[in-house]
Structures are given as structure tokens and as C-alpha cells.
CSV table of C-alpha atoms and ligand atoms in Angstrom, one decimal:
chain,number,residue,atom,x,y,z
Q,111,UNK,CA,0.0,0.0,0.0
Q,112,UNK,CA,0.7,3.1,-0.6
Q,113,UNK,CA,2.2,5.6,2.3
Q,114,UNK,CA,0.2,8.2,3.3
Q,115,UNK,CA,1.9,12.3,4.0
Q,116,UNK,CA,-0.2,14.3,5.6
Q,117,UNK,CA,0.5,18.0,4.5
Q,118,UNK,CA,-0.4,21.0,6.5
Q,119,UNK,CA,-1.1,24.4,4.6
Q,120,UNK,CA,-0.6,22.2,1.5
Q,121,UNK,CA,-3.0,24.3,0.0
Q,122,UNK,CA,-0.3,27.6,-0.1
Q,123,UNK,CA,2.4,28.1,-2.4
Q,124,UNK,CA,4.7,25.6,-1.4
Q,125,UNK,CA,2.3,23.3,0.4
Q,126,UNK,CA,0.4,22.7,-3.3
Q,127,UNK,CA,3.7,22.1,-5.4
Q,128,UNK,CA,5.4,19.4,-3.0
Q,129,UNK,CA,1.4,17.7,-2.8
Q,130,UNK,CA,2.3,17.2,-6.7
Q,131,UNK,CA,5.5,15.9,-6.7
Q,132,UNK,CA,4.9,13.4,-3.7
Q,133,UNK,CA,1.7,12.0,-5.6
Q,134,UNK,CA,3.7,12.1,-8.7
Q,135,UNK,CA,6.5,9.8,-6.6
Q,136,UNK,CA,3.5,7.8,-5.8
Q,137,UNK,CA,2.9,9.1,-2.3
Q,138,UNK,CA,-0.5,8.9,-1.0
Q,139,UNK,CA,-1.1,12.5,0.5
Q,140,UNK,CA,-4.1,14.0,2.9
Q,141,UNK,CA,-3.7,18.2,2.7
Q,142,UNK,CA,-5.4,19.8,5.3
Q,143,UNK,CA,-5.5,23.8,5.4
Q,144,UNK,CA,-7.7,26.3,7.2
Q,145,UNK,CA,-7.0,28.9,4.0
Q,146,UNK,CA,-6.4,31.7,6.3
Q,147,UNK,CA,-3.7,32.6,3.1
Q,148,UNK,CA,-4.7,31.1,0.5
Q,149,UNK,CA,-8.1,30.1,-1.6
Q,150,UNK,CA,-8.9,27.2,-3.5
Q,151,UNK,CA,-6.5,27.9,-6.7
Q,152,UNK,CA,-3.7,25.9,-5.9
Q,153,UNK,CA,-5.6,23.0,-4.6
Q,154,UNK,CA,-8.1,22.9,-7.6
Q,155,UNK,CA,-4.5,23.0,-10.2
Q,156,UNK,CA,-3.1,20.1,-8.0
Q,157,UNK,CA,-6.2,18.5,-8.9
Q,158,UNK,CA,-5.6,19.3,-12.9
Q,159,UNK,CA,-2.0,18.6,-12.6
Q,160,UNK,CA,-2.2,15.4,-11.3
Q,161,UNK,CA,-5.8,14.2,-12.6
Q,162,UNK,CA,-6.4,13.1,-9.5
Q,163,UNK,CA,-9.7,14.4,-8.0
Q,164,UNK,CA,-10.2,12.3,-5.0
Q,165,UNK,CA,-7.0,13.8,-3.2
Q,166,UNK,CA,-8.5,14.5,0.2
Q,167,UNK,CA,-8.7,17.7,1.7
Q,168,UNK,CA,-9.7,18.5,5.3
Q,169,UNK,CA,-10.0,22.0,6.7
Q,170,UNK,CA,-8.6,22.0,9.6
Q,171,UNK,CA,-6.9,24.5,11.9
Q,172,UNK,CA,-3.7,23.2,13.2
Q,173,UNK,CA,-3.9,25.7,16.3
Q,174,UNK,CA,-6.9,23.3,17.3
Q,175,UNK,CA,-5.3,20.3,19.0
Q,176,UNK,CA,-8.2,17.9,18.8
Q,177,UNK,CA,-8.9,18.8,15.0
Q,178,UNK,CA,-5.1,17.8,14.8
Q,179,UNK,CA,-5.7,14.4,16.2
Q,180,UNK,CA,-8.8,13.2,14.2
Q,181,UNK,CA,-6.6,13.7,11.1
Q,182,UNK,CA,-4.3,10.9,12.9
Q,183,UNK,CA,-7.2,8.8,14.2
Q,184,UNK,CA,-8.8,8.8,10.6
Q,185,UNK,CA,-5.9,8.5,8.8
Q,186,UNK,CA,-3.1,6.1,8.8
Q,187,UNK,CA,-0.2,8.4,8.4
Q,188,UNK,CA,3.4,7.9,7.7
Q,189,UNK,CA,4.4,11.3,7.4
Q,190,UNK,CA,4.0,14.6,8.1
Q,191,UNK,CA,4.8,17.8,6.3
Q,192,UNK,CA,4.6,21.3,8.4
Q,193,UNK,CA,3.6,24.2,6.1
Q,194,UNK,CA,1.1,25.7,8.3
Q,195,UNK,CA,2.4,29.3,9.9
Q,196,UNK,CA,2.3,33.0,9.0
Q,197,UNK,CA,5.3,34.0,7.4
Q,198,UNK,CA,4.9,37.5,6.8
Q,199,UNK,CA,8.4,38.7,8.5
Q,200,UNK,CA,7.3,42.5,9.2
Q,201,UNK,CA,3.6,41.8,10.1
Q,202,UNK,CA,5.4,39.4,12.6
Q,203,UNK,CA,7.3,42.2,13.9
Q,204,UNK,CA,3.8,43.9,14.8
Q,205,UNK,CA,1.8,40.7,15.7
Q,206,UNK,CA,4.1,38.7,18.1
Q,207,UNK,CA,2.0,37.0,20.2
Q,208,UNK,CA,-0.3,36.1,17.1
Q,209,UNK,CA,2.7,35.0,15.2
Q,210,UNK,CA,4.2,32.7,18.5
Q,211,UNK,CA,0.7,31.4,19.6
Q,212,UNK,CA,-0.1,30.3,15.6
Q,213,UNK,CA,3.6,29.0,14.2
Q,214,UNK,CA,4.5,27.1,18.0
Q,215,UNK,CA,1.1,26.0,19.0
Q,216,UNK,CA,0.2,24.4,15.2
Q,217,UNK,CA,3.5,22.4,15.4
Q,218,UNK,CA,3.0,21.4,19.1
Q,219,UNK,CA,0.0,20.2,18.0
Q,220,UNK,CA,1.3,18.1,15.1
Q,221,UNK,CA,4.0,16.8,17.5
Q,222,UNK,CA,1.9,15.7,20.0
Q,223,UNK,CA,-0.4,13.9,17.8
Q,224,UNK,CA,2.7,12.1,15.7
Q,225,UNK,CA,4.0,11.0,19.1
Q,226,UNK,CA,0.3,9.7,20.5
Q,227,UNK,CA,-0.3,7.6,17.3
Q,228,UNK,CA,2.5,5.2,17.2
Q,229,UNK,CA,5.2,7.6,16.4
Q,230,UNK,CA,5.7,9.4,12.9
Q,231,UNK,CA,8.1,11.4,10.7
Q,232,UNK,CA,7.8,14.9,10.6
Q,233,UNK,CA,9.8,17.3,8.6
Q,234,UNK,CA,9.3,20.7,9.5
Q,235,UNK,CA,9.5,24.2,6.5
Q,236,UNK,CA,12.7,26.0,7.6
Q,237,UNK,CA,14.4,29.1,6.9
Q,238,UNK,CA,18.0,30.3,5.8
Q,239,UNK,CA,16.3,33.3,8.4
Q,240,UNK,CA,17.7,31.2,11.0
Q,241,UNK,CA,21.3,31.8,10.0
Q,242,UNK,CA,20.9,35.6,9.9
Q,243,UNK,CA,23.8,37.9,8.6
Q,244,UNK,CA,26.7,34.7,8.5
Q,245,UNK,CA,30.2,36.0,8.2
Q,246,UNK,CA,31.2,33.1,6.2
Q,247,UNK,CA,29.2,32.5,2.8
Q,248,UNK,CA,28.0,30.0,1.9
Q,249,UNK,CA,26.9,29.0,5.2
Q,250,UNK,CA,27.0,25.2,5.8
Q,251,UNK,CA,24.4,23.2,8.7
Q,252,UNK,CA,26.9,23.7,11.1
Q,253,UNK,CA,26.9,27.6,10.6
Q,254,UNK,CA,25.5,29.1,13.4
Q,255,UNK,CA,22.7,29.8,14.2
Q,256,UNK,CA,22.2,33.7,15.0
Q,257,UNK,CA,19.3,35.2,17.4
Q,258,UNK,CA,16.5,36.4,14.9
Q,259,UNK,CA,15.7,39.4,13.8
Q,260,UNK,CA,11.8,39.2,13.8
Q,261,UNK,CA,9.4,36.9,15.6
Q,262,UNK,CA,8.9,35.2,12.5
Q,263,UNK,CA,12.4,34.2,12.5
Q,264,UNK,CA,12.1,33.2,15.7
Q,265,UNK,CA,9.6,31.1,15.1
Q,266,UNK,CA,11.8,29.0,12.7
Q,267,UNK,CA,14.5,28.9,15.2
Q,268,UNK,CA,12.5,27.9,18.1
Q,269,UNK,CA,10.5,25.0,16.3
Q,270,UNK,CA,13.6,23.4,14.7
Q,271,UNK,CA,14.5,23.2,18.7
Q,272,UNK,CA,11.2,21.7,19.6
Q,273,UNK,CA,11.4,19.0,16.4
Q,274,UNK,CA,15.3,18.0,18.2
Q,275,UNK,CA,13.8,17.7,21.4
Q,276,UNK,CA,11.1,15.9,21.0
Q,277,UNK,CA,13.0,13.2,18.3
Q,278,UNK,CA,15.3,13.2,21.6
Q,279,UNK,CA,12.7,12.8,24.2
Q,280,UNK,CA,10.5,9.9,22.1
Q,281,UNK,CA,13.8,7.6,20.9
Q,282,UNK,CA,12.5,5.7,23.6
Q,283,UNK,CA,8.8,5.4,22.9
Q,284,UNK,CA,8.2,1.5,22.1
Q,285,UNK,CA,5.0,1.4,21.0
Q,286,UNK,CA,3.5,1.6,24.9
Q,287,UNK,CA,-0.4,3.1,25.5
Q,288,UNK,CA,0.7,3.7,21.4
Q,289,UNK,CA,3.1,6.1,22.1
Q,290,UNK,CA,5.9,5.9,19.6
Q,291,UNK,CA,9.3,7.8,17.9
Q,292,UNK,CA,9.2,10.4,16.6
Q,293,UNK,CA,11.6,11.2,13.9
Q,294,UNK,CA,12.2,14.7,11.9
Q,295,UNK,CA,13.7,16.5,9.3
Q,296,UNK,CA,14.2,20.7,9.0
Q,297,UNK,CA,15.0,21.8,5.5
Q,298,UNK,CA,16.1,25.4,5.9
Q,299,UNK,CA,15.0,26.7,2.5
Q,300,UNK,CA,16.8,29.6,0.7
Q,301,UNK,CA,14.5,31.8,-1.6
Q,302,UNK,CA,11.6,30.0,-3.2
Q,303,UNK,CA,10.6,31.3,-6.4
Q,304,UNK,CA,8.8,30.5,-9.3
Q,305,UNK,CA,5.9,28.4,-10.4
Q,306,UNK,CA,5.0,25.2,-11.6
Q,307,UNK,CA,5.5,24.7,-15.6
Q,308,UNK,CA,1.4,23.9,-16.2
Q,309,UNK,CA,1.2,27.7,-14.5
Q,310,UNK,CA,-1.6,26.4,-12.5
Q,311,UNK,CA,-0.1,26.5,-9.0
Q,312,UNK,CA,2.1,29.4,-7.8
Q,313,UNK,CA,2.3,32.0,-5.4
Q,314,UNK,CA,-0.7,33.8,-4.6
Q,315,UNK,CA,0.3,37.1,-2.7
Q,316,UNK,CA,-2.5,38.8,-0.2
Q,317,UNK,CA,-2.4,42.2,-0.9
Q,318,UNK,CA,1.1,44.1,-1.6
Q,319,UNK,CA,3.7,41.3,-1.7
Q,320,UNK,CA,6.7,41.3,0.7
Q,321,UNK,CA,8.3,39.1,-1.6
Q,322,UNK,CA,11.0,40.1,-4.4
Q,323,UNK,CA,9.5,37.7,-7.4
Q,324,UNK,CA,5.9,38.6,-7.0
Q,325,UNK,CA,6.5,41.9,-6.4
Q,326,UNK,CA,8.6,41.8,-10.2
Q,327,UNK,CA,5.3,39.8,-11.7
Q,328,UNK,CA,2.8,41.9,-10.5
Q,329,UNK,CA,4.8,45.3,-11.5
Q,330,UNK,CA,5.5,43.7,-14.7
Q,331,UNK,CA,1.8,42.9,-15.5
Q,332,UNK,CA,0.6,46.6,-14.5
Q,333,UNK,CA,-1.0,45.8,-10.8
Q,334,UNK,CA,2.3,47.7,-9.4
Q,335,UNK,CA,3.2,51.1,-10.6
Q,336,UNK,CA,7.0,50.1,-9.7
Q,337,UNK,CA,9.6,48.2,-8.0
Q,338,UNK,CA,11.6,49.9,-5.0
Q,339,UNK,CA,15.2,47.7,-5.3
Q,340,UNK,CA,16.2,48.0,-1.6
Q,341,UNK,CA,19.4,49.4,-1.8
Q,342,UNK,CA,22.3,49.7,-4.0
Q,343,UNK,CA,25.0,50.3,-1.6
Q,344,UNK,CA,25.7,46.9,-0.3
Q,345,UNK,CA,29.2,46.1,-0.5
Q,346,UNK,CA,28.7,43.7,-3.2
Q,347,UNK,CA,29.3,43.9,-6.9
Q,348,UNK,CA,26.3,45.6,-8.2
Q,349,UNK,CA,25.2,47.2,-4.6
Q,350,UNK,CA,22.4,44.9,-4.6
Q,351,UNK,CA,21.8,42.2,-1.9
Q,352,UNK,CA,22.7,39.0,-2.9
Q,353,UNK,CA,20.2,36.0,-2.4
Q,354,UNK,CA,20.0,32.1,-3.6
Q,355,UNK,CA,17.0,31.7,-5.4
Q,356,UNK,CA,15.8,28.5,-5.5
Q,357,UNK,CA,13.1,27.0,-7.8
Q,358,UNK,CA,9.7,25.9,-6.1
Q,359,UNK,CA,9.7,22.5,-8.3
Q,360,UNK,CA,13.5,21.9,-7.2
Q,361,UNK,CA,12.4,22.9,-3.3
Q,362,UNK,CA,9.1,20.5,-3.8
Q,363,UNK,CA,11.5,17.4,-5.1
Q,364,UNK,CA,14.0,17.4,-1.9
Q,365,UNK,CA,10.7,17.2,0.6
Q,366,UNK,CA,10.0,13.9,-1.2
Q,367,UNK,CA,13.6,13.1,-0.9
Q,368,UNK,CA,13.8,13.8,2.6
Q,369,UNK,CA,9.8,11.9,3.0
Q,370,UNK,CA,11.5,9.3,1.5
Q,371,UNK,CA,14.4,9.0,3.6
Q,372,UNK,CA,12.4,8.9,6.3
Q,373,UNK,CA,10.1,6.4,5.7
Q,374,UNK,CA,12.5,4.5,4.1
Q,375,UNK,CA,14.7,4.2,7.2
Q,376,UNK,CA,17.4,5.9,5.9
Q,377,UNK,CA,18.1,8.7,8.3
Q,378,UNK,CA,21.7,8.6,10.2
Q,379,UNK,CA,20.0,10.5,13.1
Q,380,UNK,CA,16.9,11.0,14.7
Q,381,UNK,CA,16.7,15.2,14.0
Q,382,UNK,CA,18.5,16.4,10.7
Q,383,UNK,CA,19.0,19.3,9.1
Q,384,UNK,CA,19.7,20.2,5.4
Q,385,UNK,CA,19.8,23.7,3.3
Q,386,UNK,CA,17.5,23.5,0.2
Q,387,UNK,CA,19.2,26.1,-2.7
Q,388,UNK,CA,21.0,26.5,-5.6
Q,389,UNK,CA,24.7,27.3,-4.0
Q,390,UNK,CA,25.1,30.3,-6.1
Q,391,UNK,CA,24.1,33.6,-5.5
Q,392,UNK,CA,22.3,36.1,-7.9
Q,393,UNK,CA,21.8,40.0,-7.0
Q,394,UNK,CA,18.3,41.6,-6.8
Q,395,UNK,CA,19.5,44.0,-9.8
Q,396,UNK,CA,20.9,40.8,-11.9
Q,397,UNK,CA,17.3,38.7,-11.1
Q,398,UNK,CA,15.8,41.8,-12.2
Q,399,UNK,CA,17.2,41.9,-15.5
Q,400,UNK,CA,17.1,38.2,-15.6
Q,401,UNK,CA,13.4,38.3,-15.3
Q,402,UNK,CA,13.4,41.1,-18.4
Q,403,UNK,CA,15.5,39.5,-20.6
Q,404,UNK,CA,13.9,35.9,-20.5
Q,405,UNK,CA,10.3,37.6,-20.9
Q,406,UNK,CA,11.0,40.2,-23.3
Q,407,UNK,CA,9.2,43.0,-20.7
Q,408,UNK,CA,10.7,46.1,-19.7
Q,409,UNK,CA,10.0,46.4,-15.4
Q,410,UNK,CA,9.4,49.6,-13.8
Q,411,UNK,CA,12.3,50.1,-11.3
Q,412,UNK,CA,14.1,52.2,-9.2
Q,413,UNK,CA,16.6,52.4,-6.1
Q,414,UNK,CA,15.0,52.9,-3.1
Q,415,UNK,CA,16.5,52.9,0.5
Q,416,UNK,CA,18.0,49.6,2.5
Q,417,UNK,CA,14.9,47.8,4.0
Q,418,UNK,CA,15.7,47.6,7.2
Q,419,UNK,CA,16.5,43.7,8.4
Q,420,UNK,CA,17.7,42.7,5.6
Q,421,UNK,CA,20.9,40.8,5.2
Q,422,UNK,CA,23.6,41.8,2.7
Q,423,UNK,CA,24.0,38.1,1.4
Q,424,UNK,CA,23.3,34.9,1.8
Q,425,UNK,CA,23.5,31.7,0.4
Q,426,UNK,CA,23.8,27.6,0.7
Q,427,UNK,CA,26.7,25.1,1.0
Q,428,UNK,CA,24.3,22.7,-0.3
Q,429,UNK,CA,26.5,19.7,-0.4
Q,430,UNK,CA,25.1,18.0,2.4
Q,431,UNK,CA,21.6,17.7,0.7
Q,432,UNK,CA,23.2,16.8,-2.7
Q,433,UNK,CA,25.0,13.9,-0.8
Q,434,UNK,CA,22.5,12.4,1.9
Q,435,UNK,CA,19.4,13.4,0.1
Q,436,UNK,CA,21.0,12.4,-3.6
Q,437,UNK,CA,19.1,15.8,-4.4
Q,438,UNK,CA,19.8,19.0,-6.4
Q,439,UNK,CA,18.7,22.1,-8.0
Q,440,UNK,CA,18.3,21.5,-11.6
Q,441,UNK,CA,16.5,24.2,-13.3
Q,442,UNK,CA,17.8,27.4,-14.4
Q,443,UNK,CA,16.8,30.8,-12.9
Q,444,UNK,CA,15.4,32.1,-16.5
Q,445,UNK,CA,13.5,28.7,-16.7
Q,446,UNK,CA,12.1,29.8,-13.0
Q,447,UNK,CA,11.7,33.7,-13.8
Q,448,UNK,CA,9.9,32.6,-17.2
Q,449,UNK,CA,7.4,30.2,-15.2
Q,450,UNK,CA,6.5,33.0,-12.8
Q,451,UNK,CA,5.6,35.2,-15.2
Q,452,UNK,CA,3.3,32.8,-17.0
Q,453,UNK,CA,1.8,32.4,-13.6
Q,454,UNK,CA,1.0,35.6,-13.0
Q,455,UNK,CA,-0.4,35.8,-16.7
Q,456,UNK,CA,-2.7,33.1,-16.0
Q,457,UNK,CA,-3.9,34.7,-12.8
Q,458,UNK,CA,-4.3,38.2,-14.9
Q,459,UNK,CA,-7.1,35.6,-17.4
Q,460,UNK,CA,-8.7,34.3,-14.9
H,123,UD1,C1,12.4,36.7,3.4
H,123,UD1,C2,12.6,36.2,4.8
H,123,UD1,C3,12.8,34.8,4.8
H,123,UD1,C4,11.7,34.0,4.1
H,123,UD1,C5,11.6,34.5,2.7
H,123,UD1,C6,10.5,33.8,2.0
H,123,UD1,C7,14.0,37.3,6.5
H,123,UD1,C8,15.1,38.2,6.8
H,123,UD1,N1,13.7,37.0,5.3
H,123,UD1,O1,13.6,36.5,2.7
H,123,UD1,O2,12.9,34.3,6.1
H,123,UD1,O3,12.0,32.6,4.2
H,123,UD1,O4,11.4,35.9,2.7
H,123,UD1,O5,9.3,34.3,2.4
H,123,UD1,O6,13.4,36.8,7.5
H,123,UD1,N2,13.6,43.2,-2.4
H,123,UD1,C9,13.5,44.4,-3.2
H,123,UD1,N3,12.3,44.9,-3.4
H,123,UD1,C10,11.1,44.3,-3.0
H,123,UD1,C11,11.2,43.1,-2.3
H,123,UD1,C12,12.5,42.6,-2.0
H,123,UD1,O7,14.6,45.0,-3.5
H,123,UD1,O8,10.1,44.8,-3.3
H,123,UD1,C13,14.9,42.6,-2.1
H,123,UD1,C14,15.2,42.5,-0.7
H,123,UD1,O9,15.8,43.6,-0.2
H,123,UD1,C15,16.1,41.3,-0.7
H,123,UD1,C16,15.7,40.4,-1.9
H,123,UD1,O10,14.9,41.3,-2.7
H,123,UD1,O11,17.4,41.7,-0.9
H,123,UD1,C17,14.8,39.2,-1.5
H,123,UD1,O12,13.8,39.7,-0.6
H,123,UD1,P1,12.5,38.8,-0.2
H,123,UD1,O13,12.0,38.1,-1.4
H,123,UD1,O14,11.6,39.6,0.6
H,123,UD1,O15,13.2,37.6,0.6
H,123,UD1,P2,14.2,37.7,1.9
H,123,UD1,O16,14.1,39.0,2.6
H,123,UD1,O17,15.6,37.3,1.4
């Protein structure tokens, strides 16, 4: 029989393309959401994409601990996959306490549950956030970690602790009153961008986006009058931060690597950790005209001031994923500029 990944938030950005690639790798997967970012687009092209319609999908709230633990008792679960949190960095910076009580309590939740129900792998959405403004690039696992700059950040930081405490804590769960181990993975991604080739899943921004690639598409397609480029006086080559961009199909395909070396009992430990990127950095100015080059569009842009919290650069050893996880970054950053812009045409149709 198939085994079953339960995927919270899989109806979000990233959430919908790794629900793809897992059914496409023959995974059996459950999504459960409670759409407080996201509407039914991205579920509905999972659907198309896959031509599977019976995919099922629960609305749940993953703050709500006993909605958390029907999913277990009614599903025989393998796996879990973590989207569900707010990740809006600066609204976290105004909303801490709804920031901590949503991103800790959801995953406490899920914990609790995978422990409760026999034990179960969980891999838990990371973020390069957690390695702040590292003074040697590219930063490796071992990099330290550095204390966050937002609450959002924080957030990361704090539930990549709980996942290695509790892995510690249930190493010794046999089975008894059906408590069991709980194993887990935290894949610290770079910068996600992009959209799926069909264009039928992709990021779907509420209101202005925070985000450097849909903030390009949507200025590019006329629903921004023009791009602010945060500074140009970084010392780097062009002035412009530098970031590793990696591409949301790449990012979707190591979560069912690291699915797969979990269920498959491959893991050397109980808690790892692995950077999801490309290993190169590109410059804000250079992805800019990337993304007007591949498309043929002239962008509106100008140089506006540093935002503040922003690093000057960043980017992955990824070595460790390429070895243990036998995965890496294959597509290009035209292919992924090009496939965000045909998303954000097919939104502009709709
Ligand atoms: C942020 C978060 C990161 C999160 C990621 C994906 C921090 C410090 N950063 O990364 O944790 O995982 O989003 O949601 O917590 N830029 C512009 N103009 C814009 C928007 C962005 O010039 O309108 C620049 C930024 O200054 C930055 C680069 O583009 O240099 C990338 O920005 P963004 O897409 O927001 O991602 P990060 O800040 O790197």
C-alpha cells in the first residue's frame, strides 16, 4: 500500500507544489489547510495537474489540537509535512503574540499527535532566516545559528528546537499506550521562487507582496506602478543584496527526498537538518534583469532605500543535501523567472 503524508497548509504556495510531486512519486497524500492565506486555486490545479480528484482535503486549523488528532485517528499516516504558519516577517514584527501562539502552538500540536499515534516522521519548513547575517558564505548546517531578527524568524528557530527535542525525548517510545518515535527532518530553504510549468499552482500574494519575485510579476503585468530595489550600496558587486534563489519544483523534489528517507529508514539521526538552494548567489539588480531579458518585458524600477533587516548576502553550502538526500537544483533561474511570469499571466485571465 501506498504511504500516506499528511501535508499542513498544502493548499499555499509551497504546500500545493510538493502535494504534486509526492503524488507524482507515488505518495499517498491528505492536505489539510484552514485557508487563512490562501483560496482554492492551488488546490483545484493540484487536482488538474495530477488528474487526481479524489486527493482529500480537510480544513482544519492546526492551532486546534483535537482537529489535529482526528486527522491521525482517521488517517493512517506515515508522514507529516509542516507548512502551516504565518510568514509575513514584518507583520510578525507587529503581531508577536499572534505570530508565536499560531507558528509554536500548530506544530506542538502536530507533534503531539505524531507522538500519541505510534510515532511518525515529521519534517518541519525551515528558513536560511535562521542563519541571519553569517560572516562566512556559503553558510553550511553547522553555521550558526544567529538570534533572529523578527518573531517570525524566531519562530523558525525555536521550532527546529522543539522537532530536536522531542525526536530526543521519544527515541524511547516502544509502542506503549501507542506512544511511539518520533523522527524529523528541517529543511532550511533559501528563496523559493517560481511556479510550476502547467502555470496552474504558484504564489498567490494577499495584498502588496513582501516578496522580491511577485512583487517583479505583478509590476510587470501593471498591478504595481514600480519596483523599489532596496538598496544599491551593499558592498557587493552591483550594490544589490545577494540571495540564492531556488526554484519551487527543485524545493518541492528534496521534501519527497527527505519523506522518503524517512520512511524508508534511511536517516543517520533521529533530528537532521539540510539547506534547500541552488549554491550560487544572484543579485536583486541581476534577477531583475534576468526576469526582463527571459520575458521580453521592460519592469518599472528604481533604487530605493536599504529595507531595514535585511541581510547583505546569503546563500547555501548545499553539499550536504546533494549527498544524503541524492538531491539537487536542476532548473535554471530564466526557466524559473519565465514560469513566474506565466503564472502571473494566467492569474491576470482568470
Ligand atoms: C524573506 C525572509 C525569509 C523568508 C523569505 C521567503 C527574513 C530576513 N527574510 O527573505 O525568512 O523565508 O522571505 O518568504 O526573514 N527586495 C527588493 N524589493 C522588493 C522586495 C524585495 O529589492 O520589493 C529585495 C530584498 O531587499 C532582498 C531580496 O529582494 O534583498 C529578497 O527579498 P525577499 O523576497 O523579501 O526575501 P528575503 O528577505 O531574502
Amino acid at each position: 500500500m501506498a504511504k500516506r503524508v499528511l501535508v499542513s497548509g498544502g493548499a499555499g504556495y509551497i504546500g500545493s507544489h510538493v502535494t504534486v510531486e509526492l503524488i507524482a512519486a507515488g505518495y499517498d497524500v491528505v492536505v489539510a489547510d484552514n485557508m487563512s492565506n490562501c483560496d482554492m486555486t492551488c488546490f483545484e490545479g493540484v487536482k488538474k495537474i495530477t488528474g487526481r480528484d479524489d486527493i482529500p482535503f480537510e480544513l482544519t486549523d492546526c492551532c486546534d489540537a483535537a482537529a489535529v488528532d482526528r486527522l491521525f485517528t482517521d488517517y493512517q499516516i506515515d508522514a507529516v509535512i509542516h507548512f502551516a504558519a504565518y510568514k509575513a516577517v514584518g507583520e510578525s514584527v507587529a503581531e508577536p503574540i499572534m505570530y508565536y501562539r499560531n507558528n509554536l502552538v500548530s506544530f506542538l500540536n502536530i507533534l503531539e499527535s505524531a507522538k500519541n499515534h505510534g510515532g511518525c516522521n515529521v519534517l518541519f519548513s525551515s528558513s536560511a532566516t535562521v542563519y541571519g547575517e553569517a560572516e562566512d558564505l556559503p553558510v553550511t548546517e553547522q553555521t550558526p545559528r544567529l538570534p533572529a531578527t523578527s518573531p517570525y524568524g524566531n519562530t523558525k528557530q525555536i521550532c527546529e528546537d522543539i522537532l530536536r527535542d522531542v525526536v530526543k525525548a521519544t527515541a524511547i517510545n516502544d509502542g506503549t499506550d501507542g506512544r511511539g518515535p518520533v523522527k524529523g527532518i528541517a529543511l532550511r530553504y533559501f528563496n523559493p521562487i517560481g511556479a510550476h510549468p502547467s502555470a496552474l499552482i504558484g504564489e498567490l500574494p494577499r495584498g502588496v507582496p513582501n516578496n522580491l519575485v511577485p512583487f517583479i510579476t505583478q509590476t510587470a503585468i501593471g498591478k504595481r506602478e514600480c519596483l523599489n530595489i532596496f538598496g544599491n550600496d551593499y558592498p557587493t558587486e552591483d550594490g544589490t543584496c545577494l540571495r540564492d534563489y531556488i526554484d519551487i519544483v527543485d524545493l518541492a523534489k528534496a521534501h519527497v527526498a527527505a519523506v522518503s528517507r524517512m520512511i524508508d529508514g534511511k536517516m543517520k539521526e533521529g533530528y537532521e537538518i539540510f539547506n534547500i538552494g541552488t549554491g550560487r548567489p544572484v543579485s536583486v539588480y541581476e534577477l531583475v534583469t534576468t526576469f526582463e531579458k527571459v520575458n521580453g518585458v521592460k519592469l518599472a524600477y528604481r533604487f530605493a532605500p536599504r529595507r531595514p533587516g535585511d541581510v547583505v548576502a546569503i546563500w547555501a553550502d548545499t553539499s550536504l543535501a546533494n549527498e544524503e538526500l541524492g538531491w539537487k537544483a536542476t532548473r535554471s533561474v530564466e526557466d524559473t523567472l519565465a514560469s513566474a511570469w506565466a503564472w502571473e499571466k494566467h492569474l491576470a485571465e482568470k
